[in-house]
Coordinates of C-alpha atoms and ligand atoms in Angstrom, one line a residue:
M1 CA 67.4 124.1 70.0
V2 CA 68.3 120.6 70.5
S3 CA 67.1 118.4 67.5
A4 CA 63.5 117.3 67.3
P5 CA 64.2 113.3 67.6
F6 CA 65.8 114.2 70.9
A7 CA 62.8 115.9 72.0
L8 CA 60.4 113.2 71.7
E9 CA 62.4 111.1 73.9
R10 CA 61.5 113.7 76.8
P11 CA 59.1 113.7 79.5
T12 CA 56.2 116.4 79.2
V13 CA 56.5 118.9 81.7
T14 CA 54.0 121.4 83.3
V15 CA 55.1 124.3 85.2
L16 CA 52.6 125.7 87.6
G17 CA 52.9 129.8 87.9
C18 CA 54.6 132.4 85.6
G19 CA 56.5 134.3 88.0
Y20 CA 60.5 134.6 87.4
V21 CA 61.0 131.3 88.7
G22 CA 57.9 129.4 86.5
V23 CA 58.8 131.6 83.5
T24 CA 62.7 130.7 83.8
T25 CA 61.9 127.4 84.3
A26 CA 59.8 126.8 81.7
V27 CA 62.0 128.5 78.9
V28 CA 65.0 126.8 80.0
L29 CA 63.6 123.3 79.7
A30 CA 61.6 124.3 76.5
N31 CA 64.8 125.1 74.9
C32 CA 66.4 122.0 76.2
G33 CA 63.6 119.7 74.2
Y34 CA 61.1 119.0 76.7
N35 CA 57.6 119.7 75.7
V36 CA 56.4 122.4 78.3
Y37 CA 53.0 123.6 79.3
A38 CA 53.6 126.9 81.6
I39 CA 50.2 127.8 83.4
E40 CA 49.5 131.3 84.2
P41 CA 45.9 132.2 85.6
M42 CA 46.2 136.2 85.2
P43 CA 44.9 137.2 81.7
V44 CA 46.8 140.4 81.3
R45 CA 50.2 138.3 82.0
L46 CA 49.0 135.0 80.0
D47 CA 48.1 137.4 76.8
I48 CA 51.7 138.9 76.8
L49 CA 53.3 135.7 77.2
K50 CA 51.2 134.5 74.4
T51 CA 52.7 136.9 72.3
G52 CA 56.4 135.8 72.6
K53 CA 58.1 137.9 75.5
S54 CA 57.9 138.5 79.1
F55 CA 55.5 140.6 81.2
F56 CA 58.9 141.4 83.1
Y57 CA 62.3 142.4 82.4
E58 CA 65.0 140.2 82.4
A59 CA 68.1 139.3 80.2
G60 CA 67.9 136.2 77.7
V61 CA 64.3 135.4 78.6
D62 CA 62.4 136.9 75.7
P63 CA 64.2 135.3 73.0
L64 CA 64.0 131.9 74.8
I65 CA 60.2 132.3 74.7
A66 CA 60.2 133.3 71.2
N67 CA 62.6 130.2 70.1
A68 CA 60.2 127.9 72.1
L69 CA 57.1 129.1 70.7
K70 CA 58.6 129.0 67.3
H71 CA 59.6 125.2 67.6
G72 CA 56.3 123.8 69.4
T73 CA 58.2 123.0 72.7
L74 CA 56.3 125.8 75.0
V75 CA 52.4 126.3 75.5
F76 CA 50.9 128.9 77.6
T77 CA 48.1 128.4 78.9
N78 CA 45.5 128.9 81.7
S79 CA 44.3 125.5 81.7
Y80 CA 45.2 122.3 84.4
E81 CA 42.7 120.2 81.9
A82 CA 44.9 120.9 79.1
S83 CA 48.4 120.4 80.7
V84 CA 48.5 118.2 83.9
P85 CA 46.9 114.9 82.9
N86 CA 50.0 114.9 79.8
S87 CA 52.5 115.8 82.1
S88 CA 55.3 113.3 83.9
I89 CA 56.9 116.1 85.9
I90 CA 54.7 119.1 87.3
F91 CA 56.9 122.0 88.7
S92 CA 55.0 124.1 91.0
C93 CA 56.3 127.4 91.1
V94 CA 53.5 129.6 92.2
G95 CA 53.9 133.0 94.4
T96 CA 54.2 132.4 98.1
P97 CA 53.7 136.0 99.4
D98 CA 54.0 136.8 103.1
Y99 CA 51.3 138.2 105.7
E100 CA 51.9 141.2 107.7
D101 CA 53.4 139.2 110.6
G102 CA 55.9 137.6 108.2
S103 CA 54.6 134.4 108.2
S104 CA 53.8 132.8 104.6
D105 CA 50.9 133.0 102.6
L106 CA 50.6 129.4 101.4
T107 CA 47.2 129.8 99.7
Y108 CA 48.8 129.1 96.0
V109 CA 50.8 126.3 97.0
F110 CA 47.9 124.2 98.6
E111 CA 45.5 125.4 95.6
A112 CA 47.9 124.5 92.9
A113 CA 48.5 121.0 94.9
Q114 CA 44.4 120.8 95.1
H115 CA 43.9 121.2 91.7
A116 CA 46.6 119.3 90.3
A117 CA 45.5 116.5 92.5
K118 CA 42.3 115.7 90.9
L119 CA 44.0 115.4 87.3
V120 CA 47.7 114.2 87.8
K121 CA 48.4 110.7 85.9
P122 CA 49.6 107.9 88.7
G123 CA 53.4 108.1 89.3
A124 CA 53.8 111.4 87.9
I125 CA 56.4 113.6 89.9
F126 CA 55.3 116.6 91.6
V127 CA 58.4 119.2 92.1
Q128 CA 58.1 122.0 94.8
K129 CA 59.9 125.0 93.3
S130 CA 58.5 127.7 95.4
T131 CA 60.2 128.6 98.3
V132 CA 57.9 127.1 101.2
P133 CA 58.6 126.9 105.1
V134 CA 60.4 123.6 106.5
G135 CA 57.3 121.0 107.0
T136 CA 55.2 122.2 103.8
G137 CA 55.8 119.3 101.7
A138 CA 54.7 116.8 104.3
Q139 CA 51.5 118.6 104.3
V140 CA 51.3 118.8 100.2
E141 CA 51.6 115.3 100.4
Q142 CA 49.0 115.0 102.5
V143 CA 46.9 116.8 99.7
F144 CA 48.0 114.2 97.0
A145 CA 47.0 111.2 99.6
K146 CA 43.6 112.7 100.5
A147 CA 42.7 112.9 96.5
N148 CA 44.2 109.3 96.4
A149 CA 46.7 110.7 93.8
E150 CA 49.8 108.7 93.3
V151 CA 52.2 111.1 93.2
R152 CA 56.1 111.4 93.7
Y153 CA 57.0 114.4 95.8
V154 CA 60.3 116.1 95.4
S155 CA 61.4 119.4 96.9
N156 CA 64.0 121.1 94.8
P157 CA 64.5 124.7 95.9
E158 CA 65.2 127.4 93.3
F159 CA 68.2 129.3 93.8
L160 CA 68.3 131.9 90.8
A161 CA 68.6 135.3 91.4
E162 CA 66.7 138.1 89.3
S163 CA 68.5 140.0 86.6
S164 CA 70.8 136.6 86.2
A165 CA 67.8 134.1 86.2
I166 CA 68.7 132.2 83.0
R167 CA 72.7 132.4 83.6
D168 CA 71.6 130.9 86.8
T169 CA 69.3 128.4 85.9
L170 CA 71.8 127.3 82.8
W171 CA 75.3 127.4 84.6
F172 CA 74.2 126.6 88.1
D173 CA 76.6 125.6 91.4
R174 CA 74.5 122.9 92.8
I175 CA 70.9 121.6 92.4
V176 CA 69.3 120.3 95.7
T177 CA 66.4 117.8 95.7
G178 CA 64.7 116.4 99.0
S179 CA 62.9 113.1 98.5
E180 CA 62.5 110.1 100.3
D181 CA 61.6 108.7 97.1
R182 CA 65.1 108.3 95.8
K183 CA 64.2 107.3 92.0
A184 CA 62.1 110.4 92.0
A185 CA 64.8 112.5 93.2
Q186 CA 67.1 110.9 90.7
A187 CA 64.8 111.7 87.9
I188 CA 64.8 115.1 88.7
L189 CA 68.5 115.6 88.9
D190 CA 69.0 113.7 85.8
L191 CA 66.8 116.2 84.2
Y192 CA 69.2 119.1 85.4
K193 CA 71.8 117.1 83.7
I194 CA 70.3 117.8 80.4
V195 CA 70.0 121.3 81.4
E196 CA 73.8 121.4 82.4
E197 CA 74.6 119.2 78.7
H198 CA 72.5 122.1 76.5
A199 CA 73.3 125.1 78.8
D200 CA 76.1 126.3 76.2
D201 CA 73.5 126.0 73.3
V202 CA 70.6 127.6 75.1
G203 CA 72.7 130.5 76.3
K204 CA 73.7 131.0 72.6
I205 CA 70.0 131.7 72.0
A206 CA 69.0 133.6 74.8
G207 CA 72.2 136.0 73.8
L208 CA 74.2 134.7 77.0
Q209 CA 78.0 133.9 77.1
P210 CA 79.0 131.1 79.3
P211 CA 80.9 132.2 82.4
T212 CA 84.6 131.8 81.8
H213 CA 85.3 129.7 84.9
L214 CA 82.9 127.2 85.7
P215 CA 83.5 124.9 88.5
K216 CA 81.4 121.4 88.4
P217 CA 78.1 121.9 89.7
H218 CA 77.0 119.5 92.7
Y219 CA 74.0 117.2 92.4
I220 CA 72.6 117.3 96.2
N221 CA 69.8 114.9 97.3
T222 CA 68.5 115.3 101.0
A223 CA 65.7 114.5 103.1
R224 CA 62.7 116.4 102.1
N225 CA 62.7 118.8 105.1
S226 CA 66.5 119.4 104.7
A227 CA 65.5 120.6 101.3
E228 CA 62.8 122.9 102.3
L229 CA 65.5 124.4 104.9
I230 CA 68.5 124.7 102.7
K231 CA 66.7 127.4 100.5
V232 CA 66.0 129.8 103.3
S233 CA 69.1 129.2 105.1
A234 CA 71.1 130.0 102.1
N235 CA 69.4 133.4 101.2
A236 CA 69.4 134.3 105.3
F237 CA 73.1 133.6 105.3
L238 CA 73.5 135.9 102.1
A239 CA 71.5 138.6 103.8
L240 CA 73.4 138.1 106.8
K241 CA 76.8 139.0 104.8
I242 CA 75.6 141.9 103.4
T243 CA 74.2 143.1 106.7
F244 CA 77.7 142.0 108.9
A245 CA 79.3 144.5 106.0
N246 CA 76.6 147.3 106.8
S247 CA 77.4 147.1 110.4
I248 CA 80.9 147.6 110.1
A249 CA 80.5 150.2 107.5
K250 CA 78.9 152.0 110.1
L251 CA 81.7 151.6 112.1
A252 CA 84.0 152.5 109.3
D253 CA 82.7 156.0 108.8
K254 CA 83.5 156.7 112.3
S255 CA 87.0 155.4 112.2
D256 CA 88.1 156.6 108.8
A257 CA 88.4 153.3 107.4
D258 CA 87.4 152.3 104.0
I259 CA 84.4 149.6 104.1
T260 CA 85.6 148.8 100.7
E261 CA 89.1 147.9 101.2
V262 CA 88.2 146.3 104.6
M263 CA 85.6 143.6 102.9
Q264 CA 87.7 143.4 99.9
A265 CA 90.5 142.1 102.2
V266 CA 88.1 140.1 104.5
G267 CA 86.5 138.4 101.7
A268 CA 90.0 137.3 100.2
D269 CA 90.2 134.7 103.0
R270 CA 88.9 131.8 101.0
R271 CA 86.6 130.8 104.0
I272 CA 84.9 133.7 104.0
G273 CA 84.7 134.5 100.2
S274 CA 84.3 138.1 98.8
A275 CA 80.5 137.9 97.3
F276 CA 77.8 139.5 99.1
L277 CA 79.8 142.0 101.5
N278 CA 79.0 144.9 99.6
A279 CA 78.1 147.9 102.0
G280 CA 75.3 150.0 101.0
R281 CA 71.8 150.8 101.2
G282 CA 70.8 147.4 102.2
Y283 CA 68.9 144.5 100.7
G284 CA 65.3 144.2 99.3
G285 CA 63.6 142.2 96.9
G286 CA 61.2 139.9 96.7
C287 CA 62.9 136.8 98.2
F288 CA 65.5 138.3 101.1
P289 CA 63.0 140.2 103.5
K290 CA 60.2 137.8 102.8
D291 CA 62.8 134.7 103.2
V292 CA 64.1 136.1 106.5
S293 CA 60.9 137.0 108.1
G294 CA 59.3 133.7 107.1
L295 CA 62.4 132.0 108.9
I296 CA 61.9 133.8 111.8
R297 CA 58.6 133.0 112.0
T298 CA 58.8 129.2 111.2
A299 CA 61.6 128.9 113.9
E300 CA 59.1 130.8 116.6
D301 CA 56.4 127.8 115.5
F302 CA 59.4 125.2 116.5
G303 CA 59.6 127.6 119.6
V304 CA 62.9 128.7 118.6
N305 CA 64.2 132.2 118.9
M306 CA 66.6 133.6 115.8
E307 CA 67.9 136.4 117.8
I308 CA 70.4 136.8 115.1
M309 CA 67.9 137.3 112.4
H310 CA 65.7 139.8 114.3
A311 CA 69.1 141.8 114.6
M312 CA 69.6 141.3 110.9
V313 CA 66.4 142.8 110.0
E314 CA 66.6 145.8 112.3
L315 CA 69.8 146.8 110.8
N316 CA 68.8 146.3 107.4
A317 CA 65.7 148.6 107.5
S318 CA 68.0 151.5 109.5
M319 CA 70.1 151.7 106.2
P320 CA 68.1 154.1 103.9
H321 CA 67.4 156.2 106.9
Y322 CA 71.1 156.1 108.1
I323 CA 72.5 157.2 104.2
I324 CA 69.7 160.1 104.6
E325 CA 70.9 161.4 107.8
K326 CA 74.6 161.5 106.6
V327 CA 73.7 164.0 104.1
A328 CA 71.2 165.9 106.3
L329 CA 74.7 166.2 108.2
A330 CA 77.0 166.9 105.5
L331 CA 74.3 169.8 104.4
N332 CA 73.4 170.9 107.7
S333 CA 69.8 170.6 107.2
P334 CA 68.2 168.2 109.7
T335 CA 65.3 167.4 107.6
L336 CA 66.5 168.2 104.1
Q337 CA 63.2 170.3 103.7
D338 CA 62.8 172.0 100.6
K339 CA 66.2 170.7 99.4
K340 CA 65.9 169.3 95.9
V341 CA 67.1 165.6 94.8
A342 CA 67.6 163.2 92.7
I343 CA 67.2 159.2 93.2
L344 CA 68.6 157.4 90.3
G345 CA 67.5 154.0 90.7
L346 CA 64.2 152.6 92.3
A347 CA 64.7 148.8 91.2
F348 CA 65.8 146.8 94.1
K349 CA 69.1 145.8 92.5
A350 CA 70.1 146.5 88.5
G351 CA 68.9 144.2 86.0
T352 CA 65.6 144.0 87.1
S353 CA 62.3 146.1 86.6
D354 CA 61.2 144.7 90.1
S355 CA 60.8 147.3 92.9
R356 CA 59.5 145.2 95.9
R357 CA 60.7 146.2 99.1
S358 CA 63.4 148.4 97.4
P359 CA 65.8 150.5 99.6
A360 CA 65.8 152.8 97.1
V361 CA 61.7 153.5 96.8
V362 CA 61.9 153.6 100.9
M363 CA 64.6 156.6 100.6
A364 CA 62.4 158.4 97.6
N365 CA 59.5 157.9 100.0
T366 CA 61.2 159.1 103.3
L367 CA 62.7 162.1 101.8
A368 CA 59.2 163.2 100.2
E369 CA 57.5 162.5 103.7
Q370 CA 59.8 165.1 105.2
G371 CA 59.5 167.9 102.7
T372 CA 62.0 167.3 100.4
V373 CA 61.7 167.8 96.7
V374 CA 62.3 164.1 94.8
T375 CA 62.6 163.2 91.4
A376 CA 63.6 159.8 90.4
Y377 CA 64.4 157.9 87.6
D378 CA 65.0 153.9 86.7
P379 CA 65.8 152.5 83.6
Q380 CA 63.1 149.7 83.9
A381 CA 61.4 149.9 87.3
A382 CA 59.5 153.2 87.0
L383 CA 56.1 151.9 86.0
E384 CA 56.2 148.9 88.7
A385 CA 57.5 151.5 91.6
K386 CA 55.1 154.0 90.6
H387 CA 52.0 152.6 92.9
E388 CA 54.8 151.9 95.7
L389 CA 56.1 155.7 95.5
H390 CA 54.6 158.9 98.0
D391 CA 52.7 160.9 95.7
A392 CA 55.1 163.9 95.9
V393 CA 58.0 161.6 94.3
H394 CA 58.0 163.1 90.7
L395 CA 59.3 160.6 88.0
A396 CA 61.8 161.7 85.4
H397 CA 61.9 159.8 82.0
S398 CA 65.6 160.3 81.8
L399 CA 68.8 160.6 84.1
D400 CA 69.8 164.0 82.5
E401 CA 66.1 165.1 83.3
A402 CA 65.9 163.6 87.2
V403 CA 69.1 165.1 87.8
Q404 CA 68.9 169.0 86.7
S405 CA 69.2 171.8 89.4
T406 CA 69.2 169.4 92.3
D407 CA 71.0 169.8 95.7
V408 CA 72.2 166.2 95.7
V409 CA 72.3 163.1 93.4
F410 CA 71.9 159.5 95.0
V411 CA 72.8 156.5 93.3
A412 CA 70.4 153.8 94.7
T413 CA 70.4 151.3 92.1
D414 CA 73.8 150.3 90.6
W415 CA 72.3 150.3 87.0
P416 CA 75.2 150.5 84.3
E417 CA 73.7 153.7 83.3
F418 CA 74.5 155.4 86.3
I419 CA 77.8 153.8 87.0
H420 CA 79.5 154.8 83.7
M421 CA 78.0 158.2 83.7
D422 CA 80.2 161.2 83.2
I423 CA 80.8 163.2 86.5
I424 CA 81.8 166.2 85.1
K425 CA 78.6 167.0 82.9
L426 CA 76.9 165.6 85.8
A427 CA 78.3 168.2 88.0
K428 CA 77.5 171.1 85.3
L429 CA 74.0 169.7 84.6
S430 CA 72.8 169.1 88.1
G431 CA 74.8 171.8 90.1
A432 CA 74.6 169.8 93.0
K433 CA 76.4 169.6 95.9
L434 CA 76.2 166.0 97.3
F435 CA 76.7 163.1 95.4
V436 CA 75.7 160.0 97.1
D437 CA 77.0 156.3 95.9
C438 CA 74.4 154.1 97.9
M439 CA 76.0 151.0 96.9
N440 CA 79.6 151.9 97.1
R441 CA 79.9 151.7 92.9
F442 CA 82.4 154.6 92.0
D443 CA 85.6 155.5 92.3
R444 CA 86.0 158.7 94.6
D445 CA 89.0 160.1 92.9
K446 CA 86.7 160.8 89.8
F447 CA 84.8 163.5 91.8
A448 CA 88.2 165.4 92.8
G449 CA 88.3 168.6 90.8
T450 CA 84.3 168.7 90.5
T451 CA 81.9 170.7 92.5
L452 CA 80.4 167.5 94.0
K453 CA 81.3 166.1 97.3
Y454 CA 81.6 162.3 97.6
I455 CA 79.3 160.3 100.2
G456 CA 79.6 156.6 100.2
V457 CA 78.6 154.4 102.9
G458 CA 81.3 153.5 105.4
R459 CA 83.6 155.3 103.1
N460 CA 84.6 158.7 104.9
Ligands
UDX501 C1 68.5 135.9 95.9 C2 69.2 135.0 96.2 O1 70.7 135.4 95.7 C3 69.0 134.1 94.9 O2 69.7 133.0 95.1 C4 67.8 133.3 95.6 O3 66.9 132.2 94.7 C5 66.6 134.5 95.3 O4 67.2 135.6 96.1 P1 67.6 138.0 94.3 O5 66.8 138.8 95.4 O6 67.0 138.3 93.1 O7 68.2 136.4 94.6 O8 69.1 139.1 94.3 P2 70.1 139.1 95.1 O9 71.2 139.6 94.0 O10 70.8 138.1 96.0 O11 70.2 140.8 95.7 C6 69.5 140.5 96.9 C7 69.4 141.8 97.4 O12 70.9 142.4 98.0 C8 69.5 143.4 96.3 O13 68.7 144.4 97.0 C9 70.8 143.9 96.3 O14 71.1 145.1 96.0 C10 71.2 143.7 97.6 N1 73.1 143.3 97.7 C11 73.5 142.1 97.4 C12 73.5 144.1 98.6 O15 73.4 145.0 99.1 N2 75.1 143.6 98.8 C13 75.8 142.9 98.2 O16 77.0 142.9 98.2 C14 74.8 141.8 97.2

């Protein structure tokens, strides 16, 4: 925590919405000495936050909440009245869920702006961190104009990933602001320079080590609409990289190549880069699927057909089924009916309790629907996944319980607990014939000499 006198010079900040982005933003700023109000309307969430911990699992968040509450720099509240009028900067981090047709539901975005417009002090900066379709900022500015609120609007897309949210916020690659008001944009860029300055100290409180190699971050100001488009384009491009790897993986399976070797060498070209080329059961989560479908719909509104995105969505959705078909073929059992399987991992990725649009859940449900006996286990996401799972999926309390007496063990999420498990012990305990590495995280040699046959994705 920076010293108190420093804190007094800092503007007061309100964060609207306590999801992943809102909580992370609030706790990092509060630990950099800003006085922060974080608004959460849901009583269940607010009550948990007030006790000094988060309602979701994310490394480093709880110690930062506890420290900021202890030092009085963070107040969780449901009151706009108690926070917005006192604040010079307001970050809008409300949820932007999607409708069935893929378009973004911006109800919370406009509600937050309307509510803030009534209370905001003249000259305050309203920062949009929620992911919104290009053109939304212009409409939000209209909300303020209609309410005669003198607000300076800055788009500031968020690039943090779940499971590394605090890391990404402290040790960032780039900050993007989008505003025609240069001074307001600069004020927000300056706020992040303070975060950069205090990153290592705040990291210590969070129990996180700074990265060993940290290039200087980029501070980029663009036009408002460009900033909105940057966010979804970055996510769509990362999703494309994964999907490209998955498409080559299908060919690798047929042609006796190993996708991990292929992508390692492809990614060694600096122009391409090795990140997000890990083939497997496809991408999920609260961002990629939603941002991609939102991009497709927004483009349609502008009369642009995103053919490449359509192909990506289809290919990504095919991956869990592709893996199940490989297993059916290996066991010579077209429907896998009456087989017993363990699904290890339900979260959409390791390090989070989030199971939204998780390919692991799709696999568990698809198998259960076709009559396979499914036992699933996840160290953090079981509770969140429960309501999305087919009634026939049994939830185990431990890895050992999940794998006992099964025909197939699927590792669907790459939790360290699974990656480091003892394969010999697993083979004995499960009696399984097949081990399915849905994220290509295991060394195949480990399975030699065991009764388990290894199946990866693009690694025949
Ligand atoms: C993503 C972006 O990374 C982040 O910058 C943005 O702000 C929000 O969306 P997130 O959804 O939290 O973050 O997770 P990410 O690590 O990007 O993973 C997304 C999905 O892709 C996961 O299901 C993951 O398992 C999968 N993935 C990722 C792959 O299948 N292969 C890869 O090589 C990388």
